[in-house]
Amino acid sequence: MQRAILFGRACVQVRTQTRFRSSGSALADDPYPLPLSKNVPEGDSDLDSSLLPPPISRPNESLSALRARLVYQTRKRGTLESDLLLSTFAKEHLASMSEAELREFDKLLDEPDWDIYYWAINKRSPPQRWAGTSLLDKLRVHAKNEGKAVRRMPALDEWSASLSASR
């Protein structure tokens, strides 16, 4: 379709094009739906656990090295939501955790980001190995943020002070 538009004395030819939207449902045909899409059943896990790399065994790791590694792993998850949730949780709880709790937190961080996030905000039920654990319960309380605190990624200099106090 062409039409003429007058701008002052010049006449400009404008060509317009009509675009049609697909009449089919894009969600039904999507081979890679987003998490929590309406077409993905709640219990479905779209990630095959055999595709995950096995956790690295660190039998001789000191507690200070473990804490420092967990600080890094909570800050560098890959999704901003997980980074913010886990790093602020670690900032509050990491220094006071026992060795057993630190090892359990380390195992939790081996899980995929979106799984941890959805378990923490109660959008999905955790698997049996995490259901009812005190660590996940603490993470859920932290995720609720009942005090409505404005949370930001903790600065690393704050970490070094809190971790050195726990040594």
GROMACS .gro file of N, CA and C in nm:
model
  501
    1MET      N    1   0.085  -0.116   0.000
    1MET     CA    2   0.000   0.000   0.000
    1MET      C    3   0.091   0.123   0.000
    2GLN      N    4   0.061   0.216  -0.083
    2GLN     CA    5   0.138   0.341  -0.088
    2GLN      C    6   0.045   0.457  -0.061
    3ARG      N    7   0.097   0.558   0.005
    3ARG     CA    8   0.020   0.679   0.025
    3ARG      C    9   0.117   0.797   0.026
    4ALA      N   10   0.064   0.908  -0.007
    4ALA     CA   11   0.146   1.029  -0.014
    4ALA      C   12   0.123   1.113   0.110
    5ILE      N   13   0.230   1.163   0.167
    5ILE     CA   14   0.223   1.248   0.285
    5ILE      C   15   0.287   1.381   0.249
    6LEU      N   16   0.219   1.490   0.283
    6LEU     CA   17   0.270   1.623   0.252
    6LEU      C   18   0.344   1.679   0.373
    7PHE      N   19   0.468   1.716   0.354
    7PHE     CA   20   0.549   1.784   0.455
    7PHE      C   21   0.588   1.919   0.396
    8GLY      N   22   0.525   2.024   0.440
    8GLY     CA   23   0.553   2.155   0.380
    8GLY      C   24   0.517   2.150   0.233
    9ARG      N   25   0.615   2.170   0.148
    9ARG     CA   26   0.590   2.166   0.003
    9ARG      C   27   0.630   2.034  -0.059
   10ALA      N   28   0.704   1.950   0.015
   10ALA     CA   29   0.750   1.825  -0.045
   10ALA      C   30   0.647   1.716  -0.023
   11CYS      N   31   0.632   1.635  -0.121
   11CYS     CA   32   0.542   1.520  -0.113
   11CYS      C   33   0.629   1.394  -0.104
   12VAL      N   34   0.612   1.317   0.001
   12VAL     CA   35   0.695   1.200   0.023
   12VAL      C   36   0.608   1.076   0.005
   13GLN      N   37   0.658   0.982  -0.073
   13GLN     CA   38   0.587   0.856  -0.091
   13GLN      C   39   0.626   0.763   0.024
   14VAL      N   40   0.529   0.711   0.094
   14VAL     CA   41   0.554   0.620   0.205
   14VAL      C   42   0.493   0.485   0.170
   15ARG      N   43   0.573   0.384   0.184
   15ARG     CA   44   0.525   0.249   0.156
   15ARG      C   45   0.500   0.180   0.290
   16THR      N   46   0.380   0.135   0.313
   16THR     CA   47   0.347   0.065   0.438
   16THR      C   48   0.324  -0.082   0.407
   17GLN      N   49   0.349  -0.161   0.505
   17GLN     CA   50   0.336  -0.304   0.487
   17GLN      C   51   0.248  -0.359   0.600
   18THR      N   52   0.160  -0.450   0.566
   18THR     CA   53   0.075  -0.512   0.665
   18THR      C   54   0.139  -0.643   0.709
   19ARG      N   55   0.152  -0.660   0.839
   19ARG     CA   56   0.209  -0.784   0.891
   19ARG      C   57   0.100  -0.859   0.965
   20PHE      N   58   0.097  -0.988   0.943
   20PHE     CA   59  -0.003  -1.072   1.007
   20PHE      C   60   0.061  -1.151   1.120
   21ARG      N   61  -0.011  -1.163   1.228
   21ARG     CA   62   0.036  -1.244   1.340
   21ARG      C   63  -0.006  -1.388   1.316
   22SER      N   64   0.068  -1.477   1.372
   22SER     CA   65   0.037  -1.618   1.359
   22SER      C   66  -0.094  -1.647   1.432
   23SER      N   67  -0.177  -1.725   1.369
   23SER     CA   68  -0.304  -1.758   1.432
   23SER      C   69  -0.291  -1.878   1.525
   24GLY      N   70  -0.179  -1.953   1.516
   24GLY     CA   71  -0.158  -2.068   1.602
   24GLY      C   72  -0.105  -2.028   1.738
   25SER      N   73  -0.109  -2.119   1.831
   25SER     CA   74  -0.059  -2.091   1.966
   25SER      C   75   0.092  -2.112   1.968
   26ALA      N   76   0.165  -2.008   1.997
   26ALA     CA   77   0.311  -2.018   2.002
   26ALA      C   78   0.356  -2.098   2.123
   27LEU      N   79   0.282  -2.089   2.234
   27LEU     CA   80   0.321  -2.160   2.354
   27LEU      C   81   0.311  -2.311   2.338
   28ALA      N   82   0.212  -2.357   2.267
   28ALA     CA   83   0.194  -2.500   2.250
   28ALA      C   84   0.306  -2.560   2.166
   29ASP      N   85   0.365  -2.482   2.078
   29ASP     CA   86   0.467  -2.533   1.988
   29ASP      C   87   0.609  -2.504   2.036
   30ASP      N   88   0.624  -2.437   2.146
   30ASP     CA   89   0.756  -2.397   2.191
   30ASP      C   90   0.832  -2.517   2.248
   31PRO      N   91   0.944  -2.556   2.185
   31PRO     CA   92   1.019  -2.671   2.236
   31PRO      C   93   1.098  -2.638   2.362
   32TYR      N   94   1.122  -2.510   2.390
   32TYR     CA   95   1.199  -2.468   2.507
   32TYR      C   96   1.119  -2.366   2.588
   33PRO      N   97   1.013  -2.409   2.656
   33PRO     CA   98   0.930  -2.313   2.730
   33PRO      C   99   1.006  -2.258   2.851
   34LEU      N  100   0.969  -2.138   2.890
   34LEU     CA  101   1.028  -2.076   3.008
   34LEU      C  102   0.979  -2.147   3.134
   35PRO      N  103   1.059  -2.144   3.240
   35PRO     CA  104   1.013  -2.206   3.364
   35PRO      C  105   0.882  -2.144   3.411
   36LEU      N  106   0.796  -2.226   3.468
   36LEU     CA  107   0.665  -2.187   3.519
   36LEU      C  108   0.571  -2.134   3.413
   37SER      N  109   0.594  -2.169   3.285
   37SER     CA  110   0.498  -2.135   3.180
   37SER      C  111   0.373  -2.218   3.202
   38LYS      N  112   0.262  -2.170   3.149
   38LYS     CA  113   0.135  -2.239   3.170
   38LYS      C  114   0.134  -2.379   3.109
   39ASN      N  115   0.213  -2.400   3.003
   39ASN     CA  116   0.211  -2.530   2.936
   39ASN      C  117   0.311  -2.629   2.996
   40VAL      N  118   0.381  -2.592   3.103
   40VAL     CA  119   0.475  -2.682   3.168
   40VAL      C  120   0.412  -2.730   3.299
   41PRO      N  121   0.387  -2.861   3.312
   41PRO     CA  122   0.329  -2.912   3.436
   41PRO      C  123   0.421  -2.883   3.555
   42GLU      N  124   0.363  -2.861   3.673
   42GLU     CA  125   0.441  -2.819   3.789
   42GLU      C  126   0.546  -2.921   3.829
   43GLY      N  127   0.515  -3.047   3.822
   43GLY     CA  128   0.611  -3.149   3.864
   43GLY      C  129   0.718  -3.180   3.762
   44ASP      N  130   0.704  -3.129   3.641
   44ASP     CA  131   0.800  -3.159   3.536
   44ASP      C  132   0.934  -3.092   3.562
   45SER      N  133   1.038  -3.170   3.549
   45SER     CA  134   1.172  -3.113   3.554
   45SER      C  135   1.226  -3.124   3.413
   46ASP      N  136   1.254  -3.010   3.353
   46ASP     CA  137   1.300  -3.012   3.215
   46ASP      C  138   1.450  -3.033   3.205
   47LEU      N  139   1.516  -3.060   3.318
   47LEU     CA  140   1.660  -3.080   3.317
   47LEU      C  141   1.690  -3.222   3.360
   48ASP      N  142   1.757  -3.296   3.274
   48ASP     CA  143   1.797  -3.432   3.305
   48ASP      C  144   1.915  -3.426   3.401
   49SER      N  145   1.901  -3.484   3.519
   49SER     CA  146   2.007  -3.473   3.619
   49SER      C  147   2.136  -3.542   3.576
   50SER      N  148   2.127  -3.636   3.480
   50SER     CA  149   2.248  -3.700   3.432
   50SER      C  150   2.334  -3.605   3.349
   51LEU      N  151   2.275  -3.493   3.304
   51LEU     CA  152   2.350  -3.395   3.227
   51LEU      C  153   2.431  -3.300   3.315
   52LEU      N  154   2.401  -3.298   3.444
   52LEU     CA  155   2.473  -3.209   3.535
   52LEU      C  156   2.612  -3.265   3.564
   53PRO      N  157   2.711  -3.178   3.573
   53PRO     CA  158   2.844  -3.227   3.608
   53PRO      C  159   2.846  -3.275   3.753
   54PRO      N  160   2.924  -3.378   3.782
   54PRO     CA  161   2.929  -3.425   3.921
   54PRO      C  162   3.000  -3.322   4.009
   55PRO      N  163   2.960  -3.314   4.135
   55PRO     CA  164   3.028  -3.220   4.225
   55PRO      C  165   3.175  -3.259   4.242
   56ILE      N  166   3.260  -3.159   4.261
   56ILE     CA  167   3.402  -3.183   4.281
   56ILE      C  168   3.424  -3.221   4.427
   57SER      N  169   3.496  -3.329   4.449
   57SER     CA  170   3.526  -3.373   4.585
   57SER      C  171   3.640  -3.288   4.640
   58ARG      N  172   3.621  -3.236   4.759
   58ARG     CA  173   3.724  -3.153   4.825
   58ARG      C  174   3.741  -3.202   4.970
   59PRO      N  175   3.798  -3.320   4.989
   59PRO     CA  176   3.803  -3.377   5.124
   59PRO      C  177   3.893  -3.302   5.222
   60ASN      N  178   3.998  -3.236   5.175
   60ASN     CA  179   4.093  -3.169   5.265
   60ASN      C  180   4.077  -3.018   5.268
   61GLU      N  181   3.962  -2.969   5.227
   61GLU     CA  182   3.939  -2.824   5.223
   61GLU      C  183   3.919  -2.770   5.364
   62SER      N  184   3.991  -2.664   5.397
   62SER     CA  185   3.976  -2.603   5.530
   62SER      C  186   3.844  -2.527   5.536
   63LEU      N  187   3.799  -2.500   5.658
   63LEU     CA  188   3.673  -2.427   5.675
   63LEU      C  189   3.682  -2.285   5.618
   64SER      N  190   3.796  -2.220   5.634
   64SER     CA  191   3.809  -2.084   5.579
   64SER      C  192   3.806  -2.087   5.427
   65ALA      N  193   3.869  -2.188   5.366
   65ALA     CA  194   3.865  -2.200   5.220
   65ALA      C  195   3.723  -2.234   5.173
   66LEU      N  196   3.654  -2.319   5.249
   66LEU     CA  197   3.516  -2.354   5.216
   66LEU      C  198   3.426  -2.231   5.221
   67ARG      N  199   3.438  -2.153   5.326
   67ARG     CA  200   3.357  -2.030   5.338
   67ARG      C  201   3.386  -1.934   5.223
   68ALA      N  202   3.514  -1.917   5.192
   68ALA     CA  203   3.551  -1.826   5.083
   68ALA      C  204   3.497  -1.875   4.949
   69ARG      N  205   3.501  -2.006   4.927
   69ARG     CA  206   3.448  -2.061   4.802
   69ARG      C  207   3.296  -2.044   4.795
   70LEU      N  208   3.229  -2.066   4.908
   70LEU     CA  209   3.084  -2.049   4.910
   70LEU      C  210   3.044  -1.904   4.886
   71VAL      N  211   3.123  -1.810   4.937
   71VAL     CA  212   3.098  -1.668   4.908
   71VAL      C  213   3.102  -1.647   4.758
   72TYR      N  214   3.205  -1.698   4.693
   72TYR     CA  215   3.219  -1.682   4.548
   72TYR      C  216   3.102  -1.748   4.476
   73GLN      N  217   3.069  -1.871   4.515
   73GLN     CA  218   2.964  -1.945   4.445
   73GLN      C  219   2.826  -1.883   4.464
   74THR      N  220   2.802  -1.815   4.574
   74THR     CA  221   2.672  -1.751   4.591
   74THR      C  222   2.662  -1.622   4.511
   75ARG      N  223   2.775  -1.563   4.478
   75ARG     CA  224   2.776  -1.437   4.403
   75ARG      C  225   2.779  -1.458   4.252
   76LYS      N  226   2.825  -1.572   4.206
   76LYS     CA  227   2.849  -1.596   4.064
   76LYS      C  228   2.769  -1.715   4.013
   77ARG      N  229   2.639  -1.712   4.033
   77ARG     CA  230   2.554  -1.824   3.995
   77ARG      C  231   2.521  -1.826   3.846
   78GLY      N  232   2.497  -1.710   3.790
   78GLY     CA  233   2.458  -1.707   3.649
   78GLY      C  234   2.325  -1.636   3.627
   79THR      N  235   2.241  -1.632   3.729
   79THR     CA  236   2.118  -1.555   3.719
   79THR      C  237   2.117  -1.452   3.831
   80LEU      N  238   2.075  -1.333   3.800
   80LEU     CA  239   2.076  -1.226   3.899
   80LEU      C  240   1.988  -1.259   4.019
   81GLU      N  241   1.875  -1.323   3.994
   81GLU     CA  242   1.784  -1.359   4.103
   81GLU      C  243   1.853  -1.450   4.204
   82SER      N  244   1.919  -1.553   4.153
   82SER     CA  245   1.989  -1.646   4.241
   82SER      C  246   2.106  -1.579   4.310
   83ASP      N  247   2.181  -1.498   4.235
   83ASP     CA  248   2.294  -1.427   4.295
   83ASP      C  249   2.250  -1.342   4.413
   84LEU      N  250   2.146  -1.265   4.394
   84LEU     CA  251   2.098  -1.175   4.499
   84LEU      C  252   2.044  -1.253   4.619
   85LEU      N  253   1.962  -1.352   4.593
   85LEU     CA  254   1.902  -1.430   4.700
   85LEU      C  255   2.009  -1.505   4.780
   86LEU      N  256   2.096  -1.577   4.711
   86LEU     CA  257   2.194  -1.660   4.780
   86LEU      C  258   2.306  -1.580   4.845
   87SER      N  259   2.350  -1.472   4.780
   87SER     CA  260   2.459  -1.394   4.840
   87SER      C  261   2.413  -1.320   4.965
   88THR      N  262   2.292  -1.268   4.966
   88THR     CA  263   2.243  -1.201   5.086
   88THR      C  264   2.215  -1.302   5.198
   89PHE      N  265   2.167  -1.421   5.159
   89PHE     CA  266   2.148  -1.528   5.258
   89PHE      C  267   2.282  -1.568   5.319
   90ALA      N  268   2.382  -1.586   5.234
   90ALA     CA  269   2.514  -1.625   5.283
   90ALA      C  270   2.574  -1.516   5.371
   91LYS      N  271   2.552  -1.391   5.334
   91LYS     CA  272   2.604  -1.279   5.413
   91LYS      C  273   2.549  -1.283   5.556
   92GLU      N  274   2.422  -1.318   5.569
   92GLU     CA  275   2.358  -1.324   5.700
   92GLU      C  276   2.396  -1.448   5.780
   93HIS      N  277   2.414  -1.563   5.712
   93HIS     CA  278   2.423  -1.690   5.784
   93HIS      C  279   2.557  -1.762   5.775
   94LEU      N  280   2.637  -1.733   5.676
   94LEU     CA  281   2.758  -1.813   5.651
   94LEU      C  282   2.855  -1.812   5.769
   95ALA      N  283   2.877  -1.698   5.830
   95ALA     CA  284   2.974  -1.688   5.940
   95ALA      C  285   2.933  -1.770   6.061
   96SER      N  286   2.804  -1.791   6.082
   96SER     CA  287   2.758  -1.864   6.201
   96SER      C  288   2.727  -2.011   6.173
   97MET      N  289   2.744  -2.056   6.050
   97MET     CA  290   2.714  -2.196   6.017
   97MET      C  291   2.822  -2.290   6.068
   98SER      N  292   2.778  -2.407   6.114
   98SER     CA  293   2.872  -2.511   6.155
   98SER      C  294   2.931  -2.577   6.030
   99GLU      N  295   3.028  -2.664   6.051
   99GLU     CA  296   3.089  -2.732   5.936
   99GLU      C  297   2.985  -2.817   5.863
  100ALA      N  298   2.899  -2.886   5.936
  100ALA     CA  299   2.796  -2.969   5.873
  100ALA      C  300   2.700  -2.883   5.791
  101GLU      N  301   2.661  -2.767   5.845
  101GLU     CA  302   2.572  -2.677   5.771
  101GLU      C  303   2.641  -2.620   5.646
  102LEU      N  304   2.770  -2.590   5.658
  102LEU     CA  305   2.844  -2.542   5.541
  102LEU      C  306   2.849  -2.647   5.431
  103ARG      N  307   2.872  -2.773   5.471
  103ARG     CA  308   2.877  -2.882   5.372
  103ARG      C  309   2.740  -2.901   5.307
  104GLU      N  310   2.634  -2.889   5.386
  104GLU     CA  311   2.499  -2.901   5.332
  104GLU      C  312   2.469  -2.786   5.235
  105PHE      N  313   2.509  -2.665   5.270
  105PHE     CA  314   2.492  -2.549   5.183
  105PHE      C  315   2.570  -2.568   5.053
  106ASP      N  316   2.688  -2.626   5.064
  106ASP     CA  317   2.770  -2.657   4.947
  106ASP      C  318   2.696  -2.753   4.854
  107LYS      N  319   2.632  -2.853   4.911
  107LYS     CA  320   2.555  -2.949   4.830
  107LYS      C  321   2.434  -2.881   4.765
  108LEU      N  322   2.370  -2.790   4.837
  108LEU     CA  323   2.257  -2.717   4.780
  108LEU      C  324   2.301  -2.635   4.660
  109LEU      N  325   2.419  -2.575   4.668
  109LEU     CA  326   2.469  -2.493   4.557
  109LEU      C  327   2.505  -2.576   4.434
  110ASP      N  328   2.511  -2.708   4.448
  110ASP     CA  329   2.533  -2.795   4.332
  110ASP      C  330   2.406  -2.812   4.249
  111GLU      N  331   2.293  -2.772   4.304
  111GLU     CA  332   2.166  -2.782   4.232
  111GLU      C  333   2.156  -2.669   4.129
  112PRO      N  334   2.074  -2.688   4.024
  112PRO     CA  335   2.056  -2.581   3.924
  112PRO      C  336   1.994  -2.455   3.985
  113ASP      N  337   2.034  -2.341   3.930
  113ASP     CA  338   1.991  -2.211   3.982
  113ASP      C  339   1.840  -2.198   3.994
  114TRP      N  340   1.770  -2.227   3.886
  114TRP     CA  341   1.625  -2.205   3.887
  114TRP      C  342   1.557  -2.298   3.986
  115ASP      N  343   1.608  -2.418   4.005
  115ASP     CA  344   1.549  -2.508   4.104
  115ASP      C  345   1.562  -2.448   4.244
  116ILE      N  346   1.682  -2.404   4.279
  116ILE     CA  347   1.702  -2.343   4.412
  116ILE      C  348   1.610  -2.222   4.429
  117TYR      N  349   1.604  -2.140   4.327
  117TYR     CA  350   1.522  -2.019   4.334
  117TYR      C  351   1.374  -2.052   4.355
  118TYR      N  352   1.321  -2.145   4.276
  118TYR     CA  353   1.179  -2.179   4.289
  118TYR      C  354   1.148  -2.253   4.418
  119TRP      N  355   1.242  -2.331   4.469
  119TRP     CA  356   1.221  -2.394   4.601
  119TRP      C  357   1.219  -2.286   4.709
  120ALA      N  358   1.307  -2.188   4.697
  120ALA     CA  359   1.317  -2.084   4.800
  120ALA      C  360   1.194  -1.996   4.804
  121ILE      N  361   1.134  -1.968   4.689
  121ILE     CA  362   1.016  -1.880   4.688
  121ILE      C  363   0.886  -1.959   4.689
  122ASN      N  364   0.894  -2.090   4.713
  122ASN     CA  365   0.778  -2.180   4.723
  122ASN      C  366   0.695  -2.188   4.596
  123LYS      N  367   0.758  -2.178   4.482
  123LYS     CA  368   0.685  -2.196   4.356
  123LYS      C  369   0.684  -2.342   4.313
  124ARG      N  370   0.783  -2.417   4.358
  124ARG     CA  371   0.790  -2.560   4.329
  124ARG      C  372   0.828  -2.634   4.456
  125SER      N  373   0.783  -2.757   4.463
  125SER     CA  374   0.818  -2.840   4.578
  125SER      C  375   0.959  -2.894   4.559
  126PRO      N  376   1.039  -2.894   4.665
  126PRO     CA  377   1.174  -2.949   4.651
  126PRO      C  378   1.170  -3.101   4.647
  127PRO      N  379   1.274  -3.164   4.594
  127PRO     CA  380   1.278  -3.310   4.597
  127PRO      C  381   1.293  -3.359   4.742
  128GLN      N  382   1.274  -3.487   4.760
  128GLN     CA  383   1.274  -3.546   4.894
  128GLN      C  384   1.402  -3.515   4.970
  129ARG      N  385   1.517  -3.510   4.901
  129ARG     CA  386   1.645  -3.488   4.970
  129ARG      C  387   1.655  -3.349   5.033
  130TRP      N  388   1.573  -3.253   4.986
  130TRP     CA  389   1.577  -3.117   5.042
  130TRP      C  390   1.450  -3.080   5.118
  131ALA      N  391   1.346  -3.157   5.103
  131ALA     CA  392   1.219  -3.125   5.170
  131ALA      C  393   1.237  -3.133   5.322
  132GLY      N  394   1.199  -3.027   5.390
  132GLY     CA  395   1.202  -3.025   5.536
  132GLY      C  396   1.339  -3.002   5.598
  133THR      N  397   1.440  -2.971   5.520
  133THR     CA  398   1.572  -2.943   5.579
  133THR      C  399   1.572  -2.804   5.640
  134SER      N  400   1.649  -2.790   5.747
  134SER     CA  401   1.653  -2.659   5.814
  134SER      C  402   1.717  -2.554   5.725
  135LEU      N  403   1.811  -2.595   5.640
  135LEU     CA  404   1.876  -2.500   5.550
  135LEU      C  405   1.776  -2.440   5.452
  136LEU      N  406   1.695  -2.524   5.390
  136LEU     CA  407   1.596  -2.473   5.295
  136LEU      C  408   1.489  -2.391   5.367
  137ASP      N  409   1.455  -2.432   5.489
  137ASP     CA  410   1.359  -2.352   5.567
  137ASP      C  411   1.413  -2.212   5.596
  138LYS      N  412   1.541  -2.203   5.632
  138LYS     CA  413   1.603  -2.071   5.655
  138LYS      C  414   1.607  -1.989   5.527
  139LEU      N  415   1.638  -2.056   5.416
  139LEU     CA  416   1.643  -1.986   5.287
  139LEU      C  417   1.505  -1.934   5.248
  140ARG      N  418   1.401  -2.010   5.277
  140ARG     CA  419   1.265  -1.966   5.247
  140ARG      C  420   1.225  -1.845   5.332
  141VAL      N  421   1.262  -1.846   5.458
  141VAL     CA  422   1.234  -1.731   5.545
  141VAL      C  423   1.307  -1.609   5.492
  142HIS      N  424   1.433  -1.628   5.451
  142HIS     CA  425   1.512  -1.518   5.396
  142HIS      C  426   1.447  -1.465   5.267
  143ALA      N  427   1.398  -1.556   5.183
  143ALA     CA  428   1.337  -1.515   5.055
  143ALA      C  429   1.207  -1.438   5.076
  144LYS      N  430   1.134  -1.469   5.184
  144LYS     CA  431   1.009  -1.396   5.211
  144LYS      C  432   1.034  -1.249   5.238
  145ASN      N  433   1.145  -1.219   5.301
  145ASN     CA  434   1.185  -1.081   5.330
  145ASN      C  435   1.071  -1.006   5.399
  146GLU      N  436   1.026  -1.062   5.509
  146GLU     CA  437   0.912  -1.003   5.580
  146GLU      C  438   0.942  -0.863   5.633
  147GLY      N  439   1.068  -0.831   5.655
  147GLY     CA  440   1.106  -0.697   5.699
  147GLY      C  441   1.110  -0.597   5.585
  148LYS      N  442   1.087  -0.644   5.464
  148LYS     CA  443   1.087  -0.560   5.342
  148LYS      C  444   1.218  -0.482   5.327
  149ALA      N  445   1.328  -0.546   5.362
  149ALA     CA  446   1.459  -0.482   5.348
  149ALA      C  447   1.496  -0.472   5.201
  150VAL      N  448   1.557  -0.361   5.165
  150VAL     CA  449   1.608  -0.344   5.030
  150VAL      C  450   1.742  -0.417   5.026
  151ARG      N  451   1.751  -0.517   4.940
  151ARG     CA  452   1.871  -0.599   4.937
  151ARG      C  453   1.955  -0.567   4.815
  152ARG      N  454   2.084  -0.567   4.837
  152ARG     CA  455   2.181  -0.547   4.729
  152ARG      C  456   2.289  -0.652   4.745
  153MET      N  457   2.362  -0.673   4.637
  153MET     CA  458   2.473  -0.766   4.643
  153MET      C  459   2.574  -0.714   4.746
  154PRO      N  460   2.609  -0.796   4.847
  154PRO     CA  461   2.703  -0.750   4.949
  154PRO      C  462   2.840  -0.719   4.888
  155ALA      N  463   2.903  -0.614   4.935
  155ALA     CA  464   3.037  -0.579   4.888
  155ALA      C  465   3.137  -0.679   4.944
  156LEU      N  466   3.241  -0.707   4.869
  156LEU     CA  467   3.338  -0.807   4.912
  156LEU      C  468   3.416  -0.764   5.036
  157ASP      N  469   3.437  -0.636   5.057
  157ASP     CA  470   3.510  -0.594   5.177
  157ASP      C  471   3.429  -0.623   5.303
  158GLU      N  472   3.297  -0.621   5.293
  158GLU     CA  473   3.212  -0.659   5.407
  158GLU      C  474   3.228  -0.808   5.436
  159TRP      N  475   3.243  -0.888   5.332
  159TRP     CA  476   3.259  -1.032   5.347
  159TRP      C  477   3.387  -1.063   5.424
  160SER      N  478   3.495  -1.000   5.384
  160SER     CA  479   3.623  -1.033   5.449
  160SER      C  480   3.618  -1.003   5.598
  161ALA      N  481   3.550  -0.896   5.636
  161ALA     CA  482   3.538  -0.863   5.779
  161ALA      C  483   3.455  -0.968   5.853
  162SER      N  484   3.343  -1.010   5.794
  162SER     CA  485   3.258  -1.107   5.863
  162SER      C  486   3.320  -1.246   5.864
  163LEU      N  487   3.393  -1.282   5.759
  163LEU     CA  488   3.456  -1.413   5.755
  163LEU      C  489   3.576  -1.420   5.848
  164SER      N  490   3.651  -1.312   5.859
  164SER     CA  491   3.766  -1.314   5.949
  164SER      C  492   3.721  -1.321   6.095
  165ALA      N  493   3.605  -1.269   6.125
  165ALA     CA  494   3.551  -1.277   6.261
  165ALA      C  495   3.510  -1.419   6.296
  166SER      N  496   3.476  -1.501   6.194
  166SER     CA  497   3.431  -1.638   6.219
  166SER      C  498   3.546  -1.737   6.224
  167ARG      N  499   3.668  -1.695   6.192
  167ARG     CA  500   3.783  -1.788   6.189
  167ARG      C  501   3.832  -1.822   6.326
   0.00000   0.00000   0.00000
